[in-house]
Amino acid sequence: MAANVSLASFKPVAWAGHDANLTLRGIPEGNFTLLLDGQNVSPSSESRENGTVTVTFPVGDAKDSVAFKTLKVQLGGQDAYSVNVTVWPEQTPVQLPEQPVWLEMFEDGQDGWNATNWKFDTLWGIVRDHGTNGKQRFSRASGVIAAAVGAGSHSLATPAIDLQEGEYELRFASHYNTSDPQGQDAHVSVTYDGKSPERLFALNETAEAAQHRVPFKAAAGAKLVFTFAFEGKGDNAYWLIDDVAVVKPQGKLEGEPTEVIDIISDIQGLPQNDQMRDSLLPGLRKYGNASTLVINGDLVPYDAPDTWANFTKALKDAGTWEHYGEKNVISTLGNHEMYYAMPESPGHIDNFLNGTRMTELHGEQGRGLWGEHVTEKGTPIIWMATEQYTFLDHTGQPPFVNMSDAQYGYLAGRLSHWKQEGKPVLLFSHFALPYSVSGTWTTFDSTSFGHEETRLRYLLAANPHALLITSHTHWDIAALDQNVDHRPLVGYNSTITTFNTGATLNYIGVGSKDFEGDTLGDGAPTGLRAEIYGDRIRVNAYRFWNLSTDGTLIQTRDVPIAAANGSTSKDHSADKNGKDGKEGSGARPAATWGVAATLAAVLASAWSLL
């Protein structure tokens, strides 16, 4: 094959019967041929930009499970490039937890709304036209959003919504920053059957990447109109919103959990080993016994015999295996396990598997690098990992994730199994998706998945019964996007609830640079506890200030358990924007990052190393 042809974007993936995209670098001008599993396939479209060519092509069928088809690109009758195409069977998505009674995601812009001085565009379109000033940190933004920017009066009213009598919540993603010295005002009001508006909610301080949940009552047969009103006094004032929903919330939590699972991450050596041993682990246990401990990556600062020995000793001295049971301690691979002090040190993944005993205890699949553990109470825990990363080639920078079809197919199969069983899954990845949880808008944390990003989005879109628990960002768990309802944006109106663990090492927050954070402090490790109930999973986020064993509860989030074999409406936003294509799928092509030139450059240079 021609060595100068390389993948310039995401690995191709699509739903059966739809089209996939492939972007290559190094294809000369002229004709080329596509062969999918040996059969000629005609591109639906072809475009060239900045030395790359993007083709859109039909992927054909997939039966009952994910299929991997070989696509060959031929030049002059000779194979120039080959890549596997991931094809998902058409899904009957699971019933969304707390199914919205009414939902607007703005993928059709203003359609149906009464808007005055609001704009409808992608986040990056808004940033392109109006600058950053914190807008780039709206991690909950997905697809098209609504934006009120600048001085003047801005009003955005929903269509009339028919509701049955009962108690509801108005939920919406919101990004509001009060840094403009001239001031601003934002509030939400409701009108019942055309009567005088009643103010429901007001924003009085900065609240970035938040989801607001505003309770209200509806009378039988009432028609409601919600109005988002913004008054900007200066040109830098703004309010961004997305994903507006009316939801009938879950009832009050009753009873005790059937089991509890402890989650920590990002220890990274001395003195954090001591903090884990003396503060974090005993502090979590003060809240009661847990059946399982998941250590979600970055156990050591780098791969070396002494770092593994120190980490293992700290776990042992904390009584970890006696408390949880050795089979119930699960470790996932982060990036630091693939760093090393000496270039001669080989076998980083092997050292991780041996140091954590994952092959010995959980080696049924992927040698324990990826796999599944079902707790004694029946909670499925599934974890993923990168399978290849060369420190010298990447110098510690992203992208980090390279995933084989064997691992991807395993994850898809096990998640599908538990979806049919109606069981929620705790799904672990050390790395977080870009523009999901806190910190994932930064340059470093937004490119971790590289070529794999869109494939992961399809995996999540098909399986909203999974809770995705991530780490890596070290972000302050008090951030309003520590947990989010993330929309994969690949063709189905599904969301997946995503959490971030924070870190044992330190905590990071918003800094002075557009696409970086600043370290705010250390000596205050964090951990999550997932409490499993019959109708929900409650996730508590704790911080242990001053290395105490007395924790502070920072955040609590209840996630309703999705019903088995339900259905939701198809969201054809992907089809509108190019048949599972770039903008519609949420798989950002480099061109859409034009306002963040540094991030685009990092993405391009990182991919060039793969």
XYZ file of C-alpha atoms in Angstrom:
610
model
C 0.000 0.000 0.000
C 1.080 3.581 -0.606
C 2.795 4.741 2.552
C 1.874 8.409 2.003
C -1.899 7.831 2.343
C -3.186 8.241 5.909
C -6.412 8.668 7.843
C -7.042 12.369 8.430
C -10.170 12.192 10.584
C -12.298 9.634 12.415
C -12.562 5.944 11.623
C -15.622 5.409 9.391
C -18.790 4.263 11.162
C -22.514 4.402 10.355
C -25.882 2.840 11.032
C -26.838 0.069 8.606
C -28.442 1.446 5.470
C -26.825 4.855 5.887
C -23.628 6.510 4.700
C -20.235 6.804 6.381
C -17.488 9.376 5.886
C -13.821 8.722 5.208
C -11.256 11.525 5.128
C -7.778 10.716 3.829
C -4.591 12.648 3.347
C -2.286 11.867 0.423
C -4.828 10.949 -2.278
C -3.758 12.704 -5.512
C -6.182 14.426 -7.835
C -7.897 12.020 -10.195
C -10.019 8.920 -10.077
C -9.891 6.344 -7.321
C -11.944 3.249 -6.600
C -13.640 2.120 -3.370
C -14.096 -1.572 -2.593
C -16.249 -2.529 0.410
C -15.690 -6.179 1.296
C -14.438 -6.671 -2.255
C -17.422 -5.040 -3.973
C -17.285 -1.739 -5.834
C -19.115 1.017 -4.017
C -19.929 4.418 -5.497
C -19.378 7.472 -3.286
C -22.453 9.559 -2.531
C -20.261 12.650 -2.437
C -16.638 13.709 -2.643
C -14.891 16.897 -1.522
C -11.329 18.131 -1.216
C -9.941 20.614 1.291
C -6.476 21.435 2.653
C -4.799 18.431 1.079
C -7.464 15.939 2.152
C -10.265 14.171 0.344
C -13.541 13.237 2.055
C -15.821 10.635 0.538
C -19.299 9.667 1.712
C -20.329 6.129 0.825
C -23.126 3.640 1.640
C -22.191 0.958 4.169
C -24.886 -1.597 3.405
C -26.504 -3.836 5.982
C -25.628 -5.273 9.376
C -27.770 -8.029 10.857
C -28.100 -8.477 14.605
C -24.712 -7.236 15.768
C -22.027 -4.729 14.885
C -20.230 -5.637 11.663
C -16.724 -4.692 10.543
C -16.321 -4.340 6.791
C -13.061 -3.788 4.940
C -12.884 -0.699 2.746
C -10.034 -0.526 0.247
C -9.069 2.577 -1.681
C -7.424 1.813 -5.016
C -5.371 4.101 -7.228
C -4.680 2.868 -10.733
C -5.931 -0.598 -9.799
C -3.508 -0.882 -6.850
C -4.438 -0.848 -3.170
C -3.500 2.534 -1.702
C -5.226 2.366 1.667
C -7.383 0.002 3.714
C -9.542 0.627 6.772
C -12.311 -1.246 8.543
C -15.768 0.331 8.530
C -17.915 -0.182 11.645
C -21.564 -0.791 10.781
C -24.213 -0.726 13.504
C -27.575 -2.442 13.070
C -30.482 0.001 13.084
C -31.394 0.491 16.722
C -34.628 0.471 18.660
C -33.271 2.837 21.310
C -33.991 2.261 24.965
C -36.650 4.354 26.636
C -34.870 7.410 27.948
C -34.830 7.728 31.724
C -37.303 10.417 32.733
C -38.582 10.538 29.151
C -39.181 14.209 28.236
C -42.790 15.239 27.795
C -41.525 17.966 25.455
C -38.031 18.449 24.050
C -36.284 21.011 21.864
C -32.642 20.591 20.832
C -32.540 23.519 18.333
C -31.302 21.329 15.491
C -33.912 23.108 13.327
C -32.877 26.506 14.641
C -35.705 28.894 15.437
C -38.376 26.621 13.942
C -41.527 26.875 16.091
C -40.078 29.426 18.525
C -40.821 33.129 18.794
C -37.358 34.692 18.837
C -36.198 38.285 19.094
C -32.424 38.895 18.871
C -31.480 35.253 19.528
C -29.108 33.469 17.173
C -29.073 29.773 16.276
C -25.764 28.192 15.337
C -23.225 25.683 16.568
C -21.159 26.769 19.540
C -18.227 27.266 17.210
C -20.267 29.404 14.883
C -21.175 31.630 17.837
C -17.547 31.791 19.000
C -16.384 32.521 15.453
C -18.740 35.484 15.200
C -18.526 36.812 18.773
C -15.229 35.647 20.251
C -14.461 33.395 23.197
C -14.905 35.317 26.480
C -15.725 31.993 28.158
C -18.253 30.838 25.557
C -15.890 28.058 24.487
C -16.389 26.417 27.899
C -20.041 25.518 27.221
C -19.328 21.797 27.466
C -23.030 20.835 27.394
C -23.492 22.375 23.941
C -24.427 19.831 21.273
C -25.195 20.613 17.667
C -27.116 23.869 17.223
C -27.611 26.066 20.287
C -29.511 29.291 21.012
C -27.465 32.376 21.866
C -28.301 35.851 23.127
C -25.178 37.969 22.626
C -24.474 41.639 23.188
C -26.353 44.708 24.305
C -30.121 44.940 23.970
C -33.252 42.989 24.755
C -33.424 39.325 23.735
C -36.547 37.170 24.010
C -37.026 33.493 23.136
C -40.451 31.886 23.646
C -41.419 28.246 23.188
C -44.421 27.155 21.178
C -47.520 26.512 23.322
C -47.056 23.223 25.181
C -50.045 21.066 26.169
C -49.599 19.316 29.504
C -51.701 17.095 31.697
C -52.228 18.109 35.294
C -49.212 17.397 37.460
C -45.781 18.403 38.698
C -42.998 18.900 36.167
C -39.517 20.308 35.731
C -38.292 22.650 33.041
C -34.727 21.534 32.298
C -32.235 23.266 30.053
C -28.501 23.465 29.497
C -27.237 26.968 30.168
C -23.970 28.901 29.964
C -24.093 32.262 31.696
C -21.145 34.494 32.513
C -21.452 37.821 34.311
C -17.939 39.091 33.558
C -19.204 41.995 31.423
C -18.720 45.011 33.733
C -21.757 46.777 32.300
C -24.072 44.078 33.635
C -26.836 41.853 32.333
C -30.042 40.110 33.392
C -31.452 36.684 32.547
C -34.656 35.002 33.635
C -37.294 32.467 32.587
C -41.016 33.145 32.818
C -44.089 31.027 32.085
C -47.480 32.017 30.677
C -50.497 29.809 31.405
C -53.235 29.957 28.752
C -52.193 33.408 27.583
C -52.389 35.004 31.033
C -49.809 37.349 32.524
C -46.306 35.831 32.668
C -44.954 34.514 35.968
C -41.230 34.556 36.623
C -40.001 31.000 37.323
C -36.245 31.365 37.493
C -33.521 34.009 37.406
C -29.750 33.916 36.998
C -27.902 36.289 39.310
C -24.330 35.017 39.045
C -22.008 33.176 36.694
C -23.130 29.596 36.104
C -21.161 27.967 33.294
C -22.143 24.695 31.604
C -25.045 24.159 34.009
C -28.245 22.193 33.701
C -31.025 24.026 35.485
C -34.022 22.071 36.772
C -36.939 24.377 37.526
C -40.024 22.816 39.155
C -43.515 23.963 38.197
C -47.124 22.750 38.270
C -49.543 22.482 35.385
C -53.320 22.475 35.569
C -55.353 20.053 33.479
C -55.471 21.078 29.828
C -53.219 24.083 30.336
C -51.221 25.519 27.457
C -47.869 26.813 28.644
C -45.343 29.099 26.990
C -41.872 29.506 28.502
C -39.898 32.637 27.687
C -36.140 33.025 28.065
C -35.470 36.745 28.485
C -32.017 38.341 28.442
C -31.060 41.985 28.809
C -27.467 42.809 27.897
C -25.970 46.133 28.913
C -22.657 45.691 27.059
C -21.274 44.045 23.950
C -19.634 41.208 25.915
C -22.809 40.076 27.669
C -24.248 36.712 26.641
C -26.472 33.768 27.538
C -26.240 30.417 25.735
C -28.843 27.644 26.092
C -29.486 24.200 24.619
C -31.600 21.065 25.076
C -34.760 22.554 26.606
C -37.083 19.874 28.005
C -40.215 19.499 30.088
C -39.815 16.397 32.242
C -41.977 14.581 34.756
C -39.319 13.938 37.394
C -38.736 10.751 39.256
C -40.285 10.410 42.692
C -38.603 10.520 46.061
C -35.884 7.977 46.789
C -37.002 5.256 49.168
C -35.226 2.374 50.873
C -31.563 1.422 51.048
C -29.185 0.682 48.161
C -28.704 -2.930 47.164
C -24.982 -2.239 46.908
C -22.384 0.515 46.747
C -19.367 0.861 44.441
C -16.396 3.101 45.274
C -14.549 4.916 42.476
C -11.214 6.768 42.612
C -8.597 7.792 40.038
C -5.453 9.735 39.165
C -3.238 8.922 42.129
C 0.070 9.302 40.273
C 2.660 8.467 42.905
C 4.058 9.971 46.082
C 2.718 11.595 48.207
C -0.684 10.792 46.699
C -0.211 7.097 47.515
C -0.216 8.105 51.181
C -3.251 10.331 50.645
C -5.113 7.436 49.062
C -4.097 5.125 51.932
C -4.682 7.500 54.850
C -7.488 9.787 53.666
C -9.382 8.800 50.527
C -10.009 5.067 50.989
C -10.730 5.122 54.735
C -12.819 8.259 54.232
C -15.051 6.576 51.649
C -15.488 3.577 53.934
C -16.843 5.839 56.662
C -19.988 6.105 54.572
C -20.563 2.356 54.811
C -19.346 -0.804 53.174
C -18.927 -0.994 49.401
C -18.823 -4.191 47.376
C -16.360 -3.031 44.728
C -13.544 -0.545 44.155
C -12.775 0.794 40.676
C -9.496 2.694 40.231
C -10.111 4.482 36.955
C -6.627 5.013 35.569
C -3.403 6.895 36.271
C -2.536 4.709 39.233
C 1.171 5.570 38.931
C 3.041 8.650 37.662
C 4.959 6.569 35.101
C 5.826 2.954 34.441
C 8.741 1.815 36.590
C 9.284 -0.981 39.151
C 9.412 1.408 42.104
C 6.205 3.266 41.160
C 4.272 -0.007 40.965
C 5.807 -1.253 44.218
C 4.890 1.970 46.047
C 1.341 1.977 44.729
C 0.750 -1.684 45.553
C 2.122 -1.235 49.075
C -0.214 1.717 49.691
C -3.227 -0.344 48.587
C -2.147 -3.239 50.767
C -1.535 -1.038 53.808
C -5.039 0.416 53.353
C -6.502 -3.088 53.673
C -7.973 -2.807 50.184
C -8.141 -6.475 49.259
C -9.408 -7.504 52.668
C -12.162 -4.882 52.584
C -13.434 -5.352 49.029
C -12.130 -8.807 48.155
C -9.346 -9.184 45.612
C -11.719 -10.047 42.743
C -13.663 -6.842 43.427
C -10.799 -4.388 42.867
C -10.759 -3.277 39.226
C -8.132 -1.033 37.663
C -8.326 0.656 34.274
C -5.473 1.892 32.117
C -4.777 5.626 31.950
C -2.117 7.582 30.100
C 0.441 7.744 32.930
C 0.867 3.972 32.994
C 2.244 4.393 29.462
C 4.743 7.083 30.464
C 8.144 6.036 31.680
C 11.355 7.393 33.128
C 13.759 5.558 30.813
C 13.293 4.948 27.081
C 14.588 1.420 27.556
C 11.611 0.430 29.732
C 9.433 -1.884 27.576
C 6.040 -3.502 28.008
C 4.032 -0.733 29.669
C 0.670 -2.430 29.187
C 2.062 -5.745 30.403
C 3.465 -4.011 33.473
C 0.060 -2.454 34.156
C -1.704 -5.820 33.846
C 0.842 -7.500 36.102
C 1.045 -4.672 38.625
C -2.732 -4.579 39.048
C -3.247 -8.352 38.656
C -5.937 -7.603 36.089
C -4.910 -10.496 33.837
C -4.860 -12.854 36.799
C -8.223 -11.743 38.191
C -10.136 -10.461 35.135
C -8.314 -11.855 32.117
C -11.235 -13.622 30.462
C -11.368 -10.923 27.755
C -8.588 -8.699 26.501
C -6.240 -10.042 29.193
C -8.125 -7.764 31.594
C -7.179 -4.612 29.673
C -10.857 -4.400 28.803
C -13.618 -6.587 30.144
C -16.611 -7.057 32.403
C -17.164 -7.831 36.059
C -20.615 -8.571 37.455
C -20.826 -7.882 41.165
C -22.332 -10.361 43.613
C -25.509 -8.246 43.586
C -25.655 -8.343 39.793
C -24.398 -4.896 38.743
C -22.454 -5.080 35.451
C -19.192 -3.133 35.362
C -17.548 -2.796 31.922
C -14.284 -1.035 31.164
C -12.416 -0.002 28.016
C -8.804 0.928 27.330
C -6.359 2.023 24.703
C -4.289 -0.780 23.211
C -1.425 1.195 21.733
C 0.452 4.347 22.675
C 4.119 5.188 22.112
C 5.441 7.766 24.495
C 8.436 8.761 22.379
C 6.243 9.400 19.332
C 3.660 11.443 21.211
C 5.777 12.968 24.037
C 2.955 12.484 26.506
C 0.368 14.293 24.396
C -2.995 13.129 23.003
C -4.542 11.355 21.235
C -4.210 8.400 23.575
C -6.842 5.907 22.456
C -6.385 3.195 19.843
C -9.025 0.487 20.040
C -9.120 -2.799 18.121
C -12.263 -4.098 16.470
C -12.054 -7.032 18.885
C -12.414 -4.717 21.886
C -15.051 -2.555 20.217
C -17.117 -5.570 19.230
C -16.868 -6.957 22.746
C -18.068 -3.689 24.277
C -20.945 -3.454 21.797
C -21.989 -7.049 22.442
C -21.949 -6.853 26.235
C -23.744 -3.507 26.330
C -26.402 -4.887 23.983
C -26.822 -7.923 26.244
C -27.457 -5.820 29.329
C -29.774 -3.502 27.399
C -31.953 -6.489 26.562
C -31.840 -7.531 30.205
C -32.948 -4.063 31.318
C -29.853 -3.677 33.520
C -27.935 -0.439 33.964
C -24.200 -0.667 33.310
C -21.349 1.260 34.897
C -19.070 1.875 31.901
C -15.544 3.071 32.676
C -13.097 4.992 30.522
C -10.136 6.869 31.931
C -10.475 9.367 29.083
C -13.465 11.666 28.635
C -15.235 12.621 25.436
C -14.654 16.165 24.206
C -17.344 18.602 25.248
C -18.920 16.363 27.822
C -17.824 16.714 31.466
C -15.776 19.480 33.070
C -12.434 20.330 31.510
C -13.126 18.570 28.224
C -13.159 21.863 26.349
C -9.409 22.290 26.941
C -6.833 21.591 24.254
C -5.320 18.660 26.129
C -8.541 16.946 27.173
C -10.578 17.365 23.991
C -8.503 15.152 21.686
C -7.941 12.002 23.760
C -9.902 9.647 21.498
C -8.394 10.756 18.187
C -9.613 8.546 15.327
C -11.849 6.574 17.726
C -14.143 9.416 18.804
C -17.057 8.903 16.432
C -17.062 5.136 16.973
C -17.406 5.745 20.695
C -20.299 8.123 20.085
C -22.185 5.395 18.223
C -21.475 2.946 21.038
C -22.955 5.376 23.550
C -25.912 6.411 21.380
C -27.001 2.783 21.109
C -26.678 2.194 24.854
C -28.109 5.015 26.993
C -28.668 2.504 29.808
C -24.943 2.854 30.538
C -23.454 5.432 32.902
C -20.118 6.569 31.507
C -17.631 7.310 34.302
C -14.481 9.130 33.241
C -11.408 10.657 34.866
C -8.214 12.231 33.430
C -9.190 15.918 33.538
C -8.431 16.402 37.294
C -11.204 19.009 37.242
C -12.750 20.371 40.422
C -15.773 18.175 41.191
C -17.699 21.280 42.275
C -17.933 22.309 38.605
C -21.497 22.409 37.302
C -20.587 19.982 34.509
C -19.037 17.325 36.755
C -21.965 15.225 35.548
C -23.842 15.832 32.302
C -26.481 14.271 30.079
C -24.342 13.962 26.988
C -25.858 13.718 23.507
C -23.663 11.649 21.159
C -25.384 13.301 18.135
C -25.132 10.401 15.731
C -28.705 9.991 14.613
C -30.788 9.096 17.669
C -32.366 11.340 20.246
C -30.562 9.590 23.076
C -28.414 10.828 25.909
C -25.946 9.116 28.172
C -25.240 10.334 31.686
C -21.542 10.961 32.171
C -19.576 11.610 35.365
C -16.038 12.704 36.144
C -14.123 11.484 39.181
C -11.841 14.444 39.775
C -8.472 13.198 41.036
C -6.426 12.197 44.049
C -3.473 14.322 42.908
C -4.914 17.842 42.586
C -7.854 19.805 41.230
C -8.086 22.156 38.277
C -10.479 24.968 37.383
C -11.047 27.783 34.917
C -7.876 29.760 34.250
C -6.782 32.838 32.370
C -6.242 31.139 28.994
C -8.972 30.335 26.512
C -8.303 26.611 26.182
C -6.468 25.707 29.394
C -7.285 25.397 33.083
C -5.255 26.316 36.155
C -4.387 24.122 39.127
C -6.422 25.397 42.085
C -5.000 23.208 44.848
C -3.965 19.778 46.075
C -4.085 17.704 49.244
C -7.853 17.272 48.863
C -8.504 13.944 47.073
C -11.884 13.112 45.586
C -13.904 9.956 45.081
C -17.329 8.834 43.886
C -19.776 6.376 45.430
C -22.343 4.773 43.128
C -25.349 3.565 45.126
C -27.529 1.054 43.288
C -31.296 1.157 43.951
C -34.180 -0.594 42.263
C -35.226 2.433 40.218
C -32.083 4.561 40.023
C -28.376 4.900 40.578
C -27.324 7.667 42.932
C -23.786 8.967 42.462
C -22.257 10.990 45.288
C -19.065 12.993 44.769
C -16.918 13.574 47.876
C -13.869 15.687 48.597
C -11.594 15.068 51.577
C -10.179 18.444 52.553
C -6.832 18.684 54.346
C -6.282 14.925 53.944
C -9.021 14.213 56.460
C -11.111 11.043 56.537
C -14.181 13.237 57.041
C -15.542 13.838 53.585
C -17.572 16.729 52.221
C -20.423 15.810 49.898
C -19.955 18.080 46.893
C -22.535 16.770 44.413
C -25.330 14.190 44.279
C -27.007 13.015 41.094
C -29.780 10.446 40.664
C -29.880 8.605 37.338
C -33.145 6.748 36.663
C -32.697 3.229 35.352
C -33.787 2.938 31.727
C -36.544 0.510 30.767
C -35.706 -2.524 28.652
C -36.751 -2.693 24.998
C -38.430 0.695 24.940
C -38.388 3.150 22.079
C -37.743 6.808 21.428
C -38.115 9.014 18.407
C -35.427 9.078 15.774
C -33.501 12.344 15.609
C -32.696 12.870 11.933
C -30.343 15.775 12.531
C -27.479 13.640 11.244
C -29.360 12.899 8.026
C -30.145 16.595 7.502
C -26.463 17.443 7.711
C -25.084 14.827 5.405
C -26.314 11.321 6.265
C -24.467 10.601 9.479
C -21.978 13.199 8.356
C -19.609 15.514 10.114
C -21.725 18.297 11.584
C -24.803 16.145 12.074
C -22.946 13.351 13.773
C -21.190 15.598 16.263
C -17.879 14.343 14.881
C -16.220 17.703 14.494
C -14.113 18.043 11.329
C -11.062 20.240 11.774
C -12.718 22.969 9.687
C -15.333 23.615 12.367
C -12.601 24.456 14.846
C -11.452 27.490 12.878
C -12.018 29.811 15.843
C -9.771 27.653 17.992
C -6.720 27.545 15.787
C -4.460 26.164 18.473
C -6.820 23.263 19.142
C -7.185 22.489 15.449
C -3.424 22.492 15.077
C -3.002 20.119 17.999
C -5.648 17.798 16.539
C -4.014 17.773 13.110
C -0.486 17.280 14.391
C -1.568 14.580 16.842
C -3.360 12.599 14.145
C -0.380 12.890 11.842
C 1.564 10.745 14.325
C -0.875 7.838 14.182
